[in-house]
Amino acid sequence: MRGEKFYEMLDLLDDNLVLESAEVKRKTWRRRLAILGIVVGILVLFWFFSSLPALFPSDKVGDAEGCIQDGAYYVYAGSGVGINESRVPQGIVRYVPGQGKELLVSAEEHPMDVIFPCWGVNSHGLYYLDRKTNQLRRQDLATGEETVLYTAPDTIEGQQMPETELSGLLGSLLSGEEPVLDYGVGLFMNWVTEDQVCFSYRASDGLTSYAITVDSRTGEILNQRLEKEGDEESTYLTIGDRKIQTVRMDYPEGVTYPGWEEDVAFNDFYWTDVQENGQSLLPPNSMGEARNISGALVVGYCEWQGQPRSQFTPTDYLLLTEEETLVLPAPPENEERTYLAYFDGWLYYQNRKTVVQSETRTQTENAFQATNLATGETVKLWDRLSGRALISVGTWCYVLATNRTDCYRLDRDADGRPLTLTLVEENI
């Protein structure tokens, strides 16, 4: 087609159609550019706010859970697990009300794998696992003196990584051999008591591990055993010298429930018992779980009649102290309790009461309360404790709220009866 003829045909087109088509294209591109701009803006905002912790580090401890020892609060500040927690890349901190914070172990000098348990404390020492050197170290609380209690060897009892001429995944593909992956030796804290420290040694294969118990003062190895699946020492919870374990148990033959075949396929067809020294603490035909609260362990349990473990809902509770096992009184039918701490004979908890106002409306009343387990007396301390956890063994209370920890003083009368909480320092 000659050029002159082409232009003649263009002149025959309706100018309005051409203009409308061009306008549709412009609107489409504007929409696309707007969507792209929104996406880019969101990414920039996410980058900015996620970078704030690194750009403007804070000296606060965040909401990591710590422990109280001899009136001082010990906590790992700045775990980096959450965005806000990376604002405090400090390490293990000691806080004393009225005196402030003191950095005992710098995370920069002694990096720790805080995704897993890595430290503990007793009356005379602070214990932590240095990831850089794979050492268990002890810091004397009185003098600050540092002692290396254990250094992880490359192998234990002849455990040796298999070797190939071409190591790694690429080498295994070229050689056709099973890939050999070196995960590196790792140490993980299990528990700390007054006289002993127990930790797990993981070999480089990532599968073989040993539970090692050492003397908390000298580092002398007291016990070393090969860990088996479901038998890790880390499954123990301790209160004083008591060690409590939630144990996986097989259902009796013939027990089924709707959907049990799927649970079998996902290795989830089991119930859990709570044991001490190999003996169950639960009534017959009950499943349960144990958890830590300040000053005690709480064991929630219920009867099981061939029900999925995923539907486990505690109906009754035990309170385990250093000396005894107590049965907690059941709350009224319209009330729920979250147990938070136990000390000096008083149990502290958040109580939620459902009040029926009409046929179609109910209201939840919250109260932070304490009950004397010997007398049954109950006192109300607060409408609602604004936090997910309470760390306390007496006078000083640490409330863990979102991205913060607040210190309170528990005021009591001459007889030790709790009266109220008084804020000492906010966001320590």
XYZ file of C-alpha atoms in Angstrom:
428
model
C 0.000 0.000 0.000
C 1.357 3.389 -0.994
C 1.718 6.022 1.710
C -0.767 8.421 0.130
C -3.461 5.735 0.080
C -2.801 4.843 3.748
C -3.304 8.427 4.894
C -6.489 8.700 2.835
C -7.904 5.682 4.710
C -6.940 7.189 8.052
C -8.883 10.312 7.161
C -12.002 8.142 6.753
C -11.846 7.059 10.426
C -14.090 8.814 12.923
C -11.869 11.167 14.895
C -14.030 10.606 17.992
C -13.306 6.859 17.989
C -9.580 7.526 17.845
C -9.767 9.994 20.685
C -11.935 7.684 22.817
C -9.521 4.807 22.272
C -6.580 6.961 23.285
C -8.420 8.119 26.427
C -9.187 4.521 27.439
C -5.511 3.649 27.086
C -4.506 6.669 29.178
C -6.943 5.728 31.966
C -5.700 2.137 31.949
C -2.106 3.223 32.291
C -2.999 5.727 35.017
C -4.677 2.914 36.951
C -1.695 0.627 36.501
C 0.731 3.346 37.553
C -1.422 4.156 40.609
C -1.464 0.487 41.676
C 2.291 0.245 41.119
C 2.788 3.429 43.155
C 0.715 2.048 46.031
C 2.687 -1.225 46.034
C 6.017 0.620 45.947
C 4.801 2.958 48.704
C 3.828 0.032 50.928
C 7.220 -1.601 50.374
C 9.020 1.662 51.186
C 6.958 2.141 54.372
C 7.602 -1.470 55.428
C 11.325 -1.020 54.812
C 11.342 2.265 56.734
C 9.517 0.979 59.809
C 11.430 -2.318 59.855
C 14.677 -0.345 59.622
C 13.789 1.960 62.520
C 15.100 -0.469 65.153
C 18.504 -0.577 63.473
C 18.567 3.154 62.709
C 17.367 4.263 66.141
C 18.243 1.533 68.668
C 16.500 1.713 72.035
C 17.895 0.811 75.440
C 14.618 -0.751 76.655
C 14.265 -4.446 77.423
C 11.146 -4.965 75.304
C 8.781 -7.753 76.329
C 11.181 -10.689 76.576
C 10.471 -12.922 79.564
C 13.076 -12.848 82.312
C 13.417 -14.197 85.855
C 13.900 -12.824 89.365
C 16.867 -13.830 91.496
C 17.548 -12.310 94.929
C 15.459 -9.218 94.201
C 17.000 -8.480 90.791
C 15.366 -9.037 87.411
C 17.432 -10.817 84.739
C 16.346 -10.714 81.106
C 17.810 -11.085 77.620
C 17.156 -7.696 76.028
C 17.027 -7.427 72.261
C 16.540 -10.964 71.048
C 15.773 -9.765 67.529
C 13.018 -12.376 67.225
C 10.421 -9.630 66.711
C 10.873 -6.376 64.819
C 10.682 -4.225 67.930
C 12.923 -6.494 69.980
C 15.817 -5.788 67.612
C 15.694 -2.228 68.949
C 17.753 -3.356 71.940
C 20.768 -5.340 70.715
C 22.184 -5.542 74.229
C 22.435 -8.998 75.772
C 21.695 -10.249 79.281
C 20.624 -7.375 81.518
C 20.146 -7.100 85.278
C 17.576 -4.601 86.517
C 17.215 -3.514 90.152
C 14.266 -1.230 91.024
C 15.559 2.185 91.963
C 19.028 1.460 90.578
C 18.318 0.886 86.887
C 19.790 -1.583 84.390
C 23.236 -3.109 84.065
C 24.511 -5.017 81.036
C 26.117 -8.216 82.293
C 26.782 -10.066 79.026
C 27.163 -8.167 75.771
C 25.495 -9.848 72.793
C 28.102 -8.210 70.569
C 30.989 -9.861 72.433
C 29.173 -13.122 73.197
C 26.523 -13.841 70.516
C 23.756 -16.178 71.646
C 21.181 -18.143 69.660
C 18.158 -16.735 71.492
C 15.623 -18.492 69.259
C 16.369 -21.447 71.553
C 17.003 -21.359 75.344
C 20.526 -20.048 75.854
C 20.886 -18.787 79.438
C 19.830 -19.256 83.047
C 20.602 -18.003 86.552
C 20.759 -19.264 90.129
C 21.730 -17.634 93.431
C 25.445 -17.512 92.661
C 25.904 -17.572 88.897
C 24.667 -16.459 85.501
C 25.060 -19.112 82.794
C 24.991 -18.585 79.053
C 25.965 -20.340 75.825
C 28.382 -18.428 73.605
C 27.509 -19.301 70.004
C 30.783 -17.969 68.623
C 32.953 -20.282 70.723
C 30.349 -22.988 71.550
C 31.107 -22.606 75.235
C 29.047 -22.790 78.403
C 30.189 -19.816 80.461
C 29.500 -18.823 84.075
C 29.556 -15.293 85.454
C 29.855 -15.038 89.236
C 27.045 -12.769 90.449
C 29.101 -11.407 93.344
C 32.427 -10.723 91.625
C 31.557 -10.701 87.918
C 34.349 -13.207 87.276
C 33.905 -15.226 84.064
C 34.592 -18.966 83.946
C 34.371 -21.352 81.000
C 32.598 -24.476 82.274
C 32.430 -26.411 78.992
C 33.752 -26.130 75.461
C 31.982 -28.203 72.833
C 34.298 -30.670 71.041
C 33.986 -31.422 67.333
C 32.875 -34.974 68.116
C 31.630 -36.987 71.093
C 32.206 -40.719 71.592
C 33.506 -41.170 68.074
C 30.650 -39.393 66.333
C 32.167 -38.318 63.040
C 30.612 -36.701 60.007
C 30.900 -38.956 56.937
C 33.193 -37.548 54.304
C 32.847 -37.340 50.532
C 35.341 -36.228 47.951
C 32.947 -33.468 46.873
C 31.185 -32.143 49.946
C 27.909 -30.260 50.052
C 24.769 -30.431 47.936
C 26.475 -29.539 44.641
C 29.141 -32.192 45.212
C 26.518 -34.821 46.012
C 24.720 -34.060 42.750
C 27.936 -34.473 40.784
C 29.053 -37.614 42.589
C 25.624 -39.233 42.972
C 26.280 -39.775 46.693
C 23.984 -38.947 49.584
C 24.379 -35.225 50.386
C 26.452 -34.503 53.476
C 25.368 -31.345 55.250
C 27.416 -29.912 58.090
C 25.107 -28.040 60.447
C 27.890 -27.219 62.855
C 28.083 -28.149 66.525
C 25.418 -26.413 68.644
C 24.604 -26.031 72.338
C 21.104 -25.433 73.757
C 20.255 -24.707 77.402
C 17.793 -27.089 79.042
C 17.600 -26.075 82.680
C 19.553 -24.503 85.550
C 19.176 -25.460 89.206
C 21.193 -24.329 92.202
C 23.831 -27.026 91.775
C 23.506 -28.236 88.179
C 23.284 -26.990 84.612
C 21.891 -29.204 81.855
C 22.303 -28.441 78.159
C 22.064 -30.295 74.856
C 25.022 -30.901 72.561
C 24.000 -31.223 68.901
C 26.485 -32.869 66.557
C 27.294 -31.488 63.119
C 24.942 -33.921 61.402
C 22.011 -31.995 62.882
C 20.440 -35.213 64.190
C 22.637 -36.688 66.912
C 22.411 -34.928 70.276
C 23.424 -35.560 73.869
C 22.036 -34.246 77.151
C 24.956 -33.165 79.332
C 24.638 -32.224 83.007
C 27.513 -30.402 84.711
C 28.257 -29.061 88.175
C 27.128 -25.422 88.228
C 30.312 -24.243 89.977
C 33.094 -26.403 88.582
C 31.768 -27.599 85.210
C 32.462 -31.236 86.127
C 30.389 -33.506 83.853
C 27.928 -35.344 86.087
C 25.896 -37.108 83.411
C 25.937 -37.495 79.642
C 23.437 -39.482 77.633
C 22.298 -39.808 74.044
C 19.005 -38.043 73.473
C 16.219 -39.814 71.637
C 13.241 -38.344 69.801
C 10.625 -37.170 72.291
C 13.064 -37.786 75.155
C 14.956 -34.483 75.217
C 15.879 -33.035 78.590
C 14.471 -29.753 77.311
C 10.966 -31.207 77.740
C 11.429 -30.896 81.511
C 10.100 -27.948 83.484
C 11.751 -27.307 86.845
C 10.560 -25.808 90.114
C 13.269 -26.008 92.739
C 14.717 -29.488 92.473
C 11.522 -30.932 90.974
C 11.574 -31.868 87.286
C 8.199 -32.182 85.568
C 7.751 -33.579 82.084
C 4.863 -33.536 79.616
C 5.132 -36.985 78.019
C 3.721 -38.099 74.690
C 1.583 -41.221 75.086
C 0.016 -43.600 72.570
C -3.740 -44.131 72.625
C -4.834 -47.629 73.734
C -5.535 -50.059 70.933
C -9.010 -49.630 69.472
C -9.430 -45.977 70.503
C -10.553 -43.812 67.599
C -12.351 -40.535 67.032
C -13.564 -38.621 63.957
C -10.549 -37.716 61.852
C -8.109 -40.014 63.651
C -6.732 -41.382 60.381
C -5.572 -37.895 59.384
C -3.889 -37.424 62.776
C -2.075 -40.742 62.277
C -0.842 -39.551 58.898
C 0.533 -36.360 60.454
C 1.982 -38.182 63.494
C -0.501 -36.379 65.737
C -2.399 -39.379 67.094
C -1.411 -39.305 70.776
C -2.321 -37.834 74.159
C -0.068 -36.240 76.783
C 0.628 -37.240 80.368
C 2.357 -35.103 83.014
C 4.954 -37.039 85.011
C 7.459 -36.614 87.811
C 10.176 -39.244 88.223
C 8.315 -41.396 85.712
C 5.061 -41.315 87.702
C 1.906 -39.644 86.429
C 0.535 -36.690 88.389
C -2.870 -36.848 86.694
C -6.023 -38.755 87.632
C -6.710 -41.880 85.535
C -7.954 -41.328 81.977
C -6.776 -37.710 81.900
C -4.554 -35.812 79.503
C -2.718 -32.653 80.490
C 0.080 -30.155 79.963
C 2.415 -28.322 82.331
C 3.565 -24.721 82.046
C 5.659 -22.278 84.064
C 4.304 -19.385 86.066
C 6.271 -17.268 88.515
C 6.962 -19.287 91.645
C 5.270 -22.506 90.543
C 4.158 -24.797 87.738
C 0.546 -25.073 86.619
C -0.761 -28.361 85.222
C -4.010 -28.162 83.293
C -5.810 -31.429 82.574
C -9.136 -32.924 81.522
C -10.652 -36.353 81.040
C -10.093 -37.825 77.593
C -12.581 -40.096 75.941
C -10.814 -40.696 72.669
C -10.733 -37.027 71.695
C -8.117 -35.330 69.482
C -5.225 -33.736 71.319
C -5.880 -30.599 69.256
C -9.176 -30.217 71.131
C -7.505 -30.376 74.537
C -9.130 -27.820 76.868
C -8.200 -27.964 80.569
C -11.073 -28.241 83.023
C -9.041 -28.769 86.210
C -5.659 -27.591 87.457
C -2.819 -28.596 89.751
C -0.343 -26.150 91.271
C 3.161 -27.530 91.765
C 5.436 -25.715 94.215
C 8.924 -26.668 95.359
C 7.483 -28.679 98.268
C 3.958 -29.823 97.368
C 1.283 -30.471 94.780
C -1.976 -28.564 95.299
C -5.358 -29.048 93.656
C -6.702 -25.667 92.588
C -10.376 -24.981 93.271
C -12.470 -24.881 90.126
C -13.765 -21.409 89.204
C -17.536 -20.805 88.971
C -19.175 -21.964 85.763
C -19.317 -18.487 84.218
C -15.706 -17.561 85.042
C -12.318 -18.266 83.430
C -8.899 -17.780 84.977
C -5.392 -17.280 83.632
C -2.911 -18.149 86.375
C 0.120 -15.857 86.446
C 2.106 -16.189 89.706
C 2.237 -17.870 93.103
C 4.192 -16.742 96.153
C 3.740 -16.406 99.929
C 0.636 -18.597 99.791
C -1.240 -16.323 97.355
C -2.184 -17.267 93.797
C -2.396 -14.353 91.336
C -4.533 -14.585 88.216
C -6.624 -12.706 85.658
C -10.298 -13.502 86.135
C -12.903 -13.143 83.367
C -16.565 -13.290 84.368
C -19.404 -13.472 81.851
C -22.441 -11.491 82.993
C -25.774 -12.004 81.239
C -27.482 -8.647 80.728
C -30.315 -9.777 78.495
C -31.360 -12.655 76.293
C -29.152 -11.393 73.479
C -26.390 -9.555 75.301
C -23.577 -10.558 77.634
C -20.698 -8.604 79.134
C -17.257 -9.723 80.265
C -15.976 -8.337 83.561
C -12.211 -8.516 84.115
C -10.398 -8.473 87.423
C -6.783 -9.092 88.398
C -7.151 -11.010 91.653
C -5.218 -12.919 94.302
C -6.526 -15.850 96.330
C -5.063 -17.246 99.539
C -5.073 -20.994 98.935
C -5.093 -21.774 102.659
C -8.039 -19.575 103.676
C -9.835 -19.057 100.360
C -9.798 -15.265 100.784
C -9.833 -13.393 97.468
C -8.847 -9.758 96.910
C -9.123 -7.633 93.783
C -5.941 -5.713 92.868
C -6.728 -4.305 89.432
C -9.508 -4.265 86.864
C -7.353 -5.761 84.155
C -3.657 -6.559 84.069
C -2.443 -4.978 80.825
C 0.027 -7.658 79.870
C 0.418 -11.241 78.752
C 2.587 -12.329 81.698
C 3.496 -11.400 85.261
C 6.975 -12.110 86.626
C 7.129 -11.843 90.401
C 8.160 -13.699 93.541
C 7.206 -11.040 96.088
C 7.527 -7.267 96.258
C 8.564 -6.467 92.689
C 6.270 -7.339 89.798
C 7.190 -7.175 86.111
C 4.266 -6.966 83.696
C 5.056 -7.959 80.103
C 2.897 -5.937 77.721
C 3.296 -5.516 73.952
C 6.954 -4.595 73.260
C 7.487 -3.349 76.810
C 8.027 -4.379 80.421
C 6.697 -2.295 83.312
C 7.890 -2.606 86.912
C 5.349 -2.436 89.761
C 5.577 -2.689 93.533
C 3.100 -4.984 95.265
C 1.828 -3.222 98.384
C 0.762 -5.481 101.258
C -0.456 -4.990 104.797
C 1.338 -6.106 107.959
C -0.118 -9.612 107.629
C 1.126 -10.006 104.041
C -2.311 -9.511 102.513
C -1.910 -7.972 99.025
C -3.532 -4.557 98.607
C -2.642 -3.011 95.259
C 0.015 -2.532 92.566
C 1.979 0.729 92.353
C 3.863 1.640 89.165
C 7.599 2.035 89.807
C 9.028 2.397 86.317
C 7.369 2.272 82.944
C 9.007 0.563 79.963
C 12.232 -0.365 81.744
